[in-house]
mmCIF file of C-alpha atoms in Angstrom:
data_model
loop_
_atom_site.group_PDB
_atom_site.id
_atom_site.type_symbol
_atom_site.label_atom_id
_atom_site.label_comp_id
_atom_site.label_asym_id
_atom_site.label_seq_id
_atom_site.Cartn_x
_atom_site.Cartn_y
_atom_site.Cartn_z
ATOM 1 C CA GLN A 1 27.449 64.337 18.587
ATOM 2 C CA LYS A 2 30.450 62.068 18.144
ATOM 3 C CA GLU A 3 29.463 58.444 18.471
ATOM 4 C CA VAL A 4 30.847 54.969 18.845
ATOM 5 C CA GLU A 5 28.528 52.187 17.720
ATOM 6 C CA GLN A 6 28.579 48.529 18.716
ATOM 7 C CA ASN A 7 26.087 45.705 18.350
ATOM 8 C CA SER A 8 24.743 45.044 21.802
ATOM 9 C CA GLY A 9 24.571 41.296 21.243
ATOM 10 C CA PRO A 10 24.557 38.916 22.844
ATOM 11 C CA LEU A 11 27.138 37.287 20.643
ATOM 12 C CA SER A 12 27.158 33.585 21.382
ATOM 13 C CA VAL A 13 30.068 31.357 20.357
ATOM 14 C CA PRO A 14 31.088 27.829 21.366
ATOM 15 C CA GLU A 15 34.260 27.240 23.321
ATOM 16 C CA GLY A 16 37.300 27.168 21.041
ATOM 17 C CA ALA A 17 35.716 29.280 18.298
ATOM 18 C CA ILE A 18 36.750 32.738 17.133
ATOM 19 C CA ALA A 19 34.684 35.626 18.483
ATOM 20 C CA SER A 20 34.550 38.748 16.317
ATOM 21 C CA LEU A 21 33.483 42.041 17.880
ATOM 22 C CA ASN A 22 32.968 45.134 15.772
ATOM 23 C CA CYS A 23 32.876 48.873 16.359
ATOM 24 C CA THR A 24 32.355 51.915 14.151
ATOM 25 C CA TYR A 25 33.034 55.526 15.078
ATOM 26 C CA SER A 26 31.958 58.858 13.665
ATOM 27 C CA ASP A 27 34.959 61.149 14.312
ATOM 28 C CA ARG A 28 37.437 60.922 11.430
ATOM 29 C CA GLY A 29 40.014 62.680 13.597
ATOM 30 C CA SER A 30 40.131 59.876 16.167
ATOM 31 C CA GLN A 31 43.661 58.622 16.721
ATOM 32 C CA SER A 32 43.557 56.096 19.552
ATOM 33 C CA PHE A 33 41.356 53.069 19.946
ATOM 34 C CA PHE A 34 40.897 50.830 22.945
ATOM 35 C CA TRP A 35 39.049 47.685 23.861
ATOM 36 C CA TYR A 36 37.910 47.241 27.442
ATOM 37 C CA ARG A 37 36.445 44.089 28.941
ATOM 38 C CA GLN A 38 33.818 44.414 31.660
ATOM 39 C CA TYR A 39 32.620 41.450 33.662
ATOM 40 C CA SER A 40 29.168 41.720 35.197
ATOM 41 C CA GLY A 41 29.283 43.925 38.271
ATOM 42 C CA LYS A 42 32.924 44.863 37.706
ATOM 43 C CA SER A 43 34.780 47.819 36.280
ATOM 44 C CA PRO A 44 36.090 48.123 32.705
ATOM 45 C CA GLU A 45 39.529 46.597 32.227
ATOM 46 C CA LEU A 46 41.812 47.577 29.349
ATOM 47 C CA ILE A 47 42.732 44.611 27.167
ATOM 48 C CA MET A 48 43.916 46.085 23.850
ATOM 49 C CA SER A 49 44.943 49.370 22.310
ATOM 50 C CA ILE A 50 45.650 50.174 18.661
ATOM 51 C CA TYR A 51 46.767 53.373 16.983
ATOM 52 C CA SER A 52 47.746 52.477 13.406
ATOM 53 C CA ASN A 53 45.888 50.854 10.557
ATOM 54 C CA GLY A 54 46.252 47.096 10.435
ATOM 55 C CA ASP A 55 46.366 44.342 12.982
ATOM 56 C CA LYS A 56 47.824 44.165 16.469
ATOM 57 C CA GLU A 57 48.088 40.817 18.207
ATOM 58 C CA ASP A 58 48.413 40.076 21.919
ATOM 59 C CA GLY A 59 48.017 36.446 22.867
ATOM 60 C CA ARG A 60 44.569 35.257 21.840
ATOM 61 C CA PHE A 61 43.432 38.816 21.090
ATOM 62 C CA THR A 62 43.829 40.670 17.788
ATOM 63 C CA ALA A 63 42.703 44.245 17.284
ATOM 64 C CA GLN A 64 42.118 45.458 13.732
ATOM 65 C CA LEU A 65 41.862 49.087 12.671
ATOM 66 C CA ASN A 66 40.707 50.590 9.376
ATOM 67 C CA LYS A 67 40.648 54.373 9.674
ATOM 68 C CA ALA A 68 39.352 54.886 6.127
ATOM 69 C CA SER A 69 36.264 52.853 6.988
ATOM 70 C CA GLN A 70 36.181 54.187 10.586
ATOM 71 C CA TYR A 71 36.058 50.641 11.811
ATOM 72 C CA VAL A 72 37.812 48.786 14.590
ATOM 73 C CA SER A 73 37.363 45.175 15.572
ATOM 74 C CA LEU A 74 38.509 42.692 18.189
ATOM 75 C CA LEU A 75 39.060 39.015 17.435
ATOM 76 C CA ILE A 76 39.296 36.515 20.256
ATOM 77 C CA ARG A 77 40.769 33.180 19.172
ATOM 78 C CA ASP A 78 40.154 29.914 21.021
ATOM 79 C CA SER A 79 37.345 31.541 23.001
ATOM 80 C CA GLN A 80 36.984 30.377 26.590
ATOM 81 C CA PRO A 81 33.991 30.572 28.950
ATOM 82 C CA SER A 82 36.063 33.032 30.991
ATOM 83 C CA ASP A 83 35.910 35.416 28.018
ATOM 84 C CA SER A 84 32.165 35.831 28.596
ATOM 85 C CA ALA A 85 31.806 39.532 29.369
ATOM 86 C CA THR A 86 30.792 42.838 27.829
ATOM 87 C CA TYR A 87 33.414 44.360 25.528
ATOM 88 C CA LEU A 88 33.534 48.133 25.284
ATOM 89 C CA CYS A 89 35.076 49.928 22.336
ATOM 90 C CA ALA A 90 36.549 53.335 23.220
ATOM 91 C CA VAL A 91 37.790 55.981 20.809
ATOM 92 C CA THR A 92 39.570 59.279 21.429
ATOM 93 C CA SER A 93 37.775 62.331 20.139
ATOM 94 C CA ALA A 94 38.911 65.943 20.296
ATOM 95 C CA ASN A 95 36.735 68.828 21.364
ATOM 96 C CA GLN A 96 37.388 72.394 22.447
ATOM 97 C CA ALA A 97 38.342 71.321 25.945
ATOM 98 C CA GLY A 98 40.717 68.583 24.947
ATOM 99 C CA THR A 99 40.636 64.967 23.872
ATOM 100 C CA ALA A 100 38.041 62.745 25.473
ATOM 101 C CA LEU A 101 37.484 59.008 25.365
ATOM 102 C CA ILE A 102 34.104 58.098 23.884
ATOM 103 C CA PHE A 103 32.747 54.665 24.760
ATOM 104 C CA GLY A 104 30.363 52.455 22.855
ATOM 105 C CA LYS A 105 27.599 50.763 24.817
ATOM 106 C CA GLY A 106 29.341 47.431 24.531
ATOM 107 C CA THR A 107 28.808 43.993 23.026
ATOM 108 C CA THR A 108 27.963 41.128 25.346
ATOM 109 C CA LEU A 109 29.874 37.945 24.516
ATOM 110 C CA SER A 110 28.751 34.551 25.760
ATOM 111 C CA VAL A 111 31.079 31.569 25.311
ATOM 112 C CA SER A 112 29.459 28.208 25.915
ATOM 113 C CA SER A 113 31.404 25.152 27.035
ATOM 114 C CA ASP B 1 50.870 49.584 42.702
ATOM 115 C CA ALA B 2 47.447 50.412 44.033
ATOM 116 C CA GLY B 3 44.842 51.106 41.405
ATOM 117 C CA VAL B 4 42.116 53.726 41.454
ATOM 118 C CA ILE B 5 40.294 53.518 44.769
ATOM 119 C CA GLN B 6 36.642 54.474 45.111
ATOM 120 C CA SER B 7 34.362 54.629 48.122
ATOM 121 C CA PRO B 8 31.806 53.641 49.065
ATOM 122 C CA ARG B 9 31.280 50.536 46.936
ATOM 123 C CA HIS B 10 27.545 50.657 47.470
ATOM 124 C CA GLU B 11 25.270 53.477 48.549
ATOM 125 C CA VAL B 12 21.547 53.300 49.140
ATOM 126 C CA THR B 13 19.764 56.442 50.200
ATOM 127 C CA GLU B 14 16.434 58.169 49.949
ATOM 128 C CA MET B 15 15.672 60.818 47.405
ATOM 129 C CA GLY B 16 16.476 64.322 48.509
ATOM 130 C CA GLN B 17 19.538 63.258 50.462
ATOM 131 C CA GLU B 18 23.042 64.431 49.670
ATOM 132 C CA VAL B 19 25.359 61.795 48.231
ATOM 133 C CA THR B 20 29.146 62.072 48.169
ATOM 134 C CA LEU B 21 31.304 59.691 46.160
ATOM 135 C CA ARG B 22 35.052 59.584 46.667
ATOM 136 C CA CYS B 23 38.013 58.695 44.488
ATOM 137 C CA LYS B 24 41.757 58.335 44.907
ATOM 138 C CA PRO B 25 43.554 58.197 41.540
ATOM 139 C CA ILE B 26 46.690 56.241 40.760
ATOM 140 C CA SER B 27 49.692 58.101 42.113
ATOM 141 C CA GLY B 28 51.374 60.184 39.421
ATOM 142 C CA HIS B 29 48.360 60.285 37.127
ATOM 143 C CA ASP B 30 47.569 63.838 36.070
ATOM 144 C CA TYR B 31 44.064 63.221 34.786
ATOM 145 C CA LEU B 32 40.983 62.108 36.693
ATOM 146 C CA PHE B 33 37.634 61.258 35.150
ATOM 147 C CA TRP B 34 34.160 60.669 36.557
ATOM 148 C CA TYR B 35 31.785 58.432 34.578
ATOM 149 C CA ARG B 36 28.248 57.223 35.066
ATOM 150 C CA GLN B 37 27.088 53.879 33.656
ATOM 151 C CA THR B 38 23.493 52.789 33.090
ATOM 152 C CA MET B 39 22.004 50.086 30.909
ATOM 153 C CA MET B 40 20.196 52.637 28.775
ATOM 154 C CA ARG B 41 22.982 55.148 28.208
ATOM 155 C CA GLY B 42 26.120 53.098 28.679
ATOM 156 C CA LEU B 43 29.257 54.745 30.038
ATOM 157 C CA GLU B 44 29.004 58.537 30.050
ATOM 158 C CA LEU B 45 31.762 60.992 30.904
ATOM 159 C CA LEU B 46 30.575 63.489 33.496
ATOM 160 C CA ILE B 47 33.674 65.606 34.152
ATOM 161 C CA TYR B 48 37.433 65.392 34.066
ATOM 162 C CA PHE B 49 40.301 67.150 35.814
ATOM 163 C CA ASN B 50 43.868 67.898 34.802
ATOM 164 C CA ASN B 51 46.274 68.620 37.649
ATOM 165 C CA ASN B 52 43.300 69.148 39.977
ATOM 166 C CA VAL B 53 41.632 71.697 37.661
ATOM 167 C CA PRO B 54 38.242 70.878 36.080
ATOM 168 C CA ILE B 55 38.665 70.924 32.311
ATOM 169 C CA ASP B 56 35.372 69.760 30.847
ATOM 170 C CA ASP B 57 32.171 69.437 32.848
ATOM 171 C CA SER B 58 29.816 69.408 29.877
ATOM 172 C CA GLY B 59 28.680 65.923 30.808
ATOM 173 C CA MET B 60 27.429 66.891 34.242
ATOM 174 C CA PRO B 61 23.682 66.392 33.912
ATOM 175 C CA GLU B 62 22.385 69.153 36.186
ATOM 176 C CA ASP B 63 23.356 71.696 38.799
ATOM 177 C CA ARG B 64 22.582 69.062 41.383
ATOM 178 C CA PHE B 65 25.886 67.452 40.445
ATOM 179 C CA SER B 66 29.200 68.932 41.493
ATOM 180 C CA ALA B 67 32.763 67.642 41.574
ATOM 181 C CA LYS B 68 35.933 68.806 43.261
ATOM 182 C CA MET B 69 39.557 67.797 43.334
ATOM 183 C CA PRO B 70 41.231 69.577 46.261
ATOM 184 C CA ASN B 71 44.548 67.793 45.722
ATOM 185 C CA ALA B 72 46.255 65.319 43.429
ATOM 186 C CA SER B 73 45.170 62.302 45.439
ATOM 187 C CA PHE B 74 41.503 62.943 46.118
ATOM 188 C CA SER B 75 38.314 63.847 44.289
ATOM 189 C CA THR B 76 34.641 63.923 45.185
ATOM 190 C CA LEU B 77 31.450 63.801 43.175
ATOM 191 C CA LYS B 78 28.463 65.180 45.023
ATOM 192 C CA ILE B 79 24.760 64.957 44.218
ATOM 193 C CA GLN B 80 22.441 67.271 46.125
ATOM 194 C CA PRO B 81 19.542 66.679 46.234
ATOM 195 C CA SER B 82 19.573 63.138 44.897
ATOM 196 C CA GLU B 83 16.767 61.724 42.728
ATOM 197 C CA PRO B 84 15.824 58.132 41.767
ATOM 198 C CA ARG B 85 17.008 58.739 38.187
ATOM 199 C CA ASP B 86 20.520 59.266 39.540
ATOM 200 C CA SER B 87 20.675 55.544 40.337
ATOM 201 C CA ALA B 88 23.623 54.132 38.391
ATOM 202 C CA VAL B 89 27.163 52.890 38.777
ATOM 203 C CA TYR B 90 29.627 55.747 39.067
ATOM 204 C CA PHE B 91 33.202 55.092 38.013
ATOM 205 C CA CYS B 92 36.300 57.116 38.598
ATOM 206 C CA ALA B 93 39.247 56.656 36.250
ATOM 207 C CA SER B 94 42.704 58.153 35.953
ATOM 208 C CA SER B 95 45.373 58.381 33.287
ATOM 209 C CA LEU B 96 48.982 59.425 33.087
ATOM 210 C CA ALA B 97 48.230 62.011 30.433
ATOM 211 C CA MET B 98 45.401 62.981 28.151
ATOM 212 C CA GLY B 99 44.527 62.151 24.632
ATOM 213 C CA VAL B 100 46.234 59.919 22.204
ATOM 214 C CA HIS B 101 47.753 56.669 23.336
ATOM 215 C CA GLN B 102 46.860 57.144 26.984
ATOM 216 C CA PRO B 103 44.456 54.553 28.355
ATOM 217 C CA GLN B 104 42.348 55.213 31.387
ATOM 218 C CA HIS B 105 42.373 52.949 34.425
ATOM 219 C CA PHE B 106 39.109 52.481 36.264
ATOM 220 C CA GLY B 107 38.232 52.069 39.908
ATOM 221 C CA ASP B 108 35.765 49.418 41.077
ATOM 222 C CA GLY B 109 32.880 51.880 40.970
ATOM 223 C CA THR B 110 30.165 52.978 43.363
ATOM 224 C CA ARG B 111 26.751 51.394 42.868
ATOM 225 C CA LEU B 112 24.273 54.109 43.827
ATOM 226 C CA SER B 113 20.606 53.447 44.485
ATOM 227 C CA ILE B 114 18.266 56.334 45.226
ATOM 228 C CA LEU B 115 14.935 55.199 46.642
#
């Protein structure tokens, strides 16, 4: 069973701090990695994607990928209360039928003002 | 552009009743996915379609669940008969293609409660 693991949290950080969210995955063949943000009662919203080892920055968000360690992370700089949400890590994984997107259960982030 | 559209947004029904959830994918997207989300199990893939053809239904929990995609702009997920343990949020998502580098875009979901 291919898996994506995340700490459920909650991860609590003060406003303005850096929030660090982590994710590990079991399928060494995974090639695409996504971070989705899900506000309570809402649908998942794509915020970052990363395909190569290293860092990818987009505004206050930085995704980091280390395929050798099967590890992907999301850093949120200058955290704001509006960043309070559940963050889902999603990883592509191939099976006989095709390539599916496997989701972790998410990490809940709480940013206090 | 309109996103993925799901209906109804909320459904409350008694066990044993038939439930039909509906989804309209983003125009031009070839892939459509049905997910179920619960606190215990997180987001689970139930089934996905490519060009209206079901490709992988290994996530469908039981024969009580069925899904169809009669055309490129419409899909249904049906539960018959429904049970309380089917209570969850059901999401539909679509993507331009499948696999690497293709994110999925989600609808607002249907919150299903079976009494």
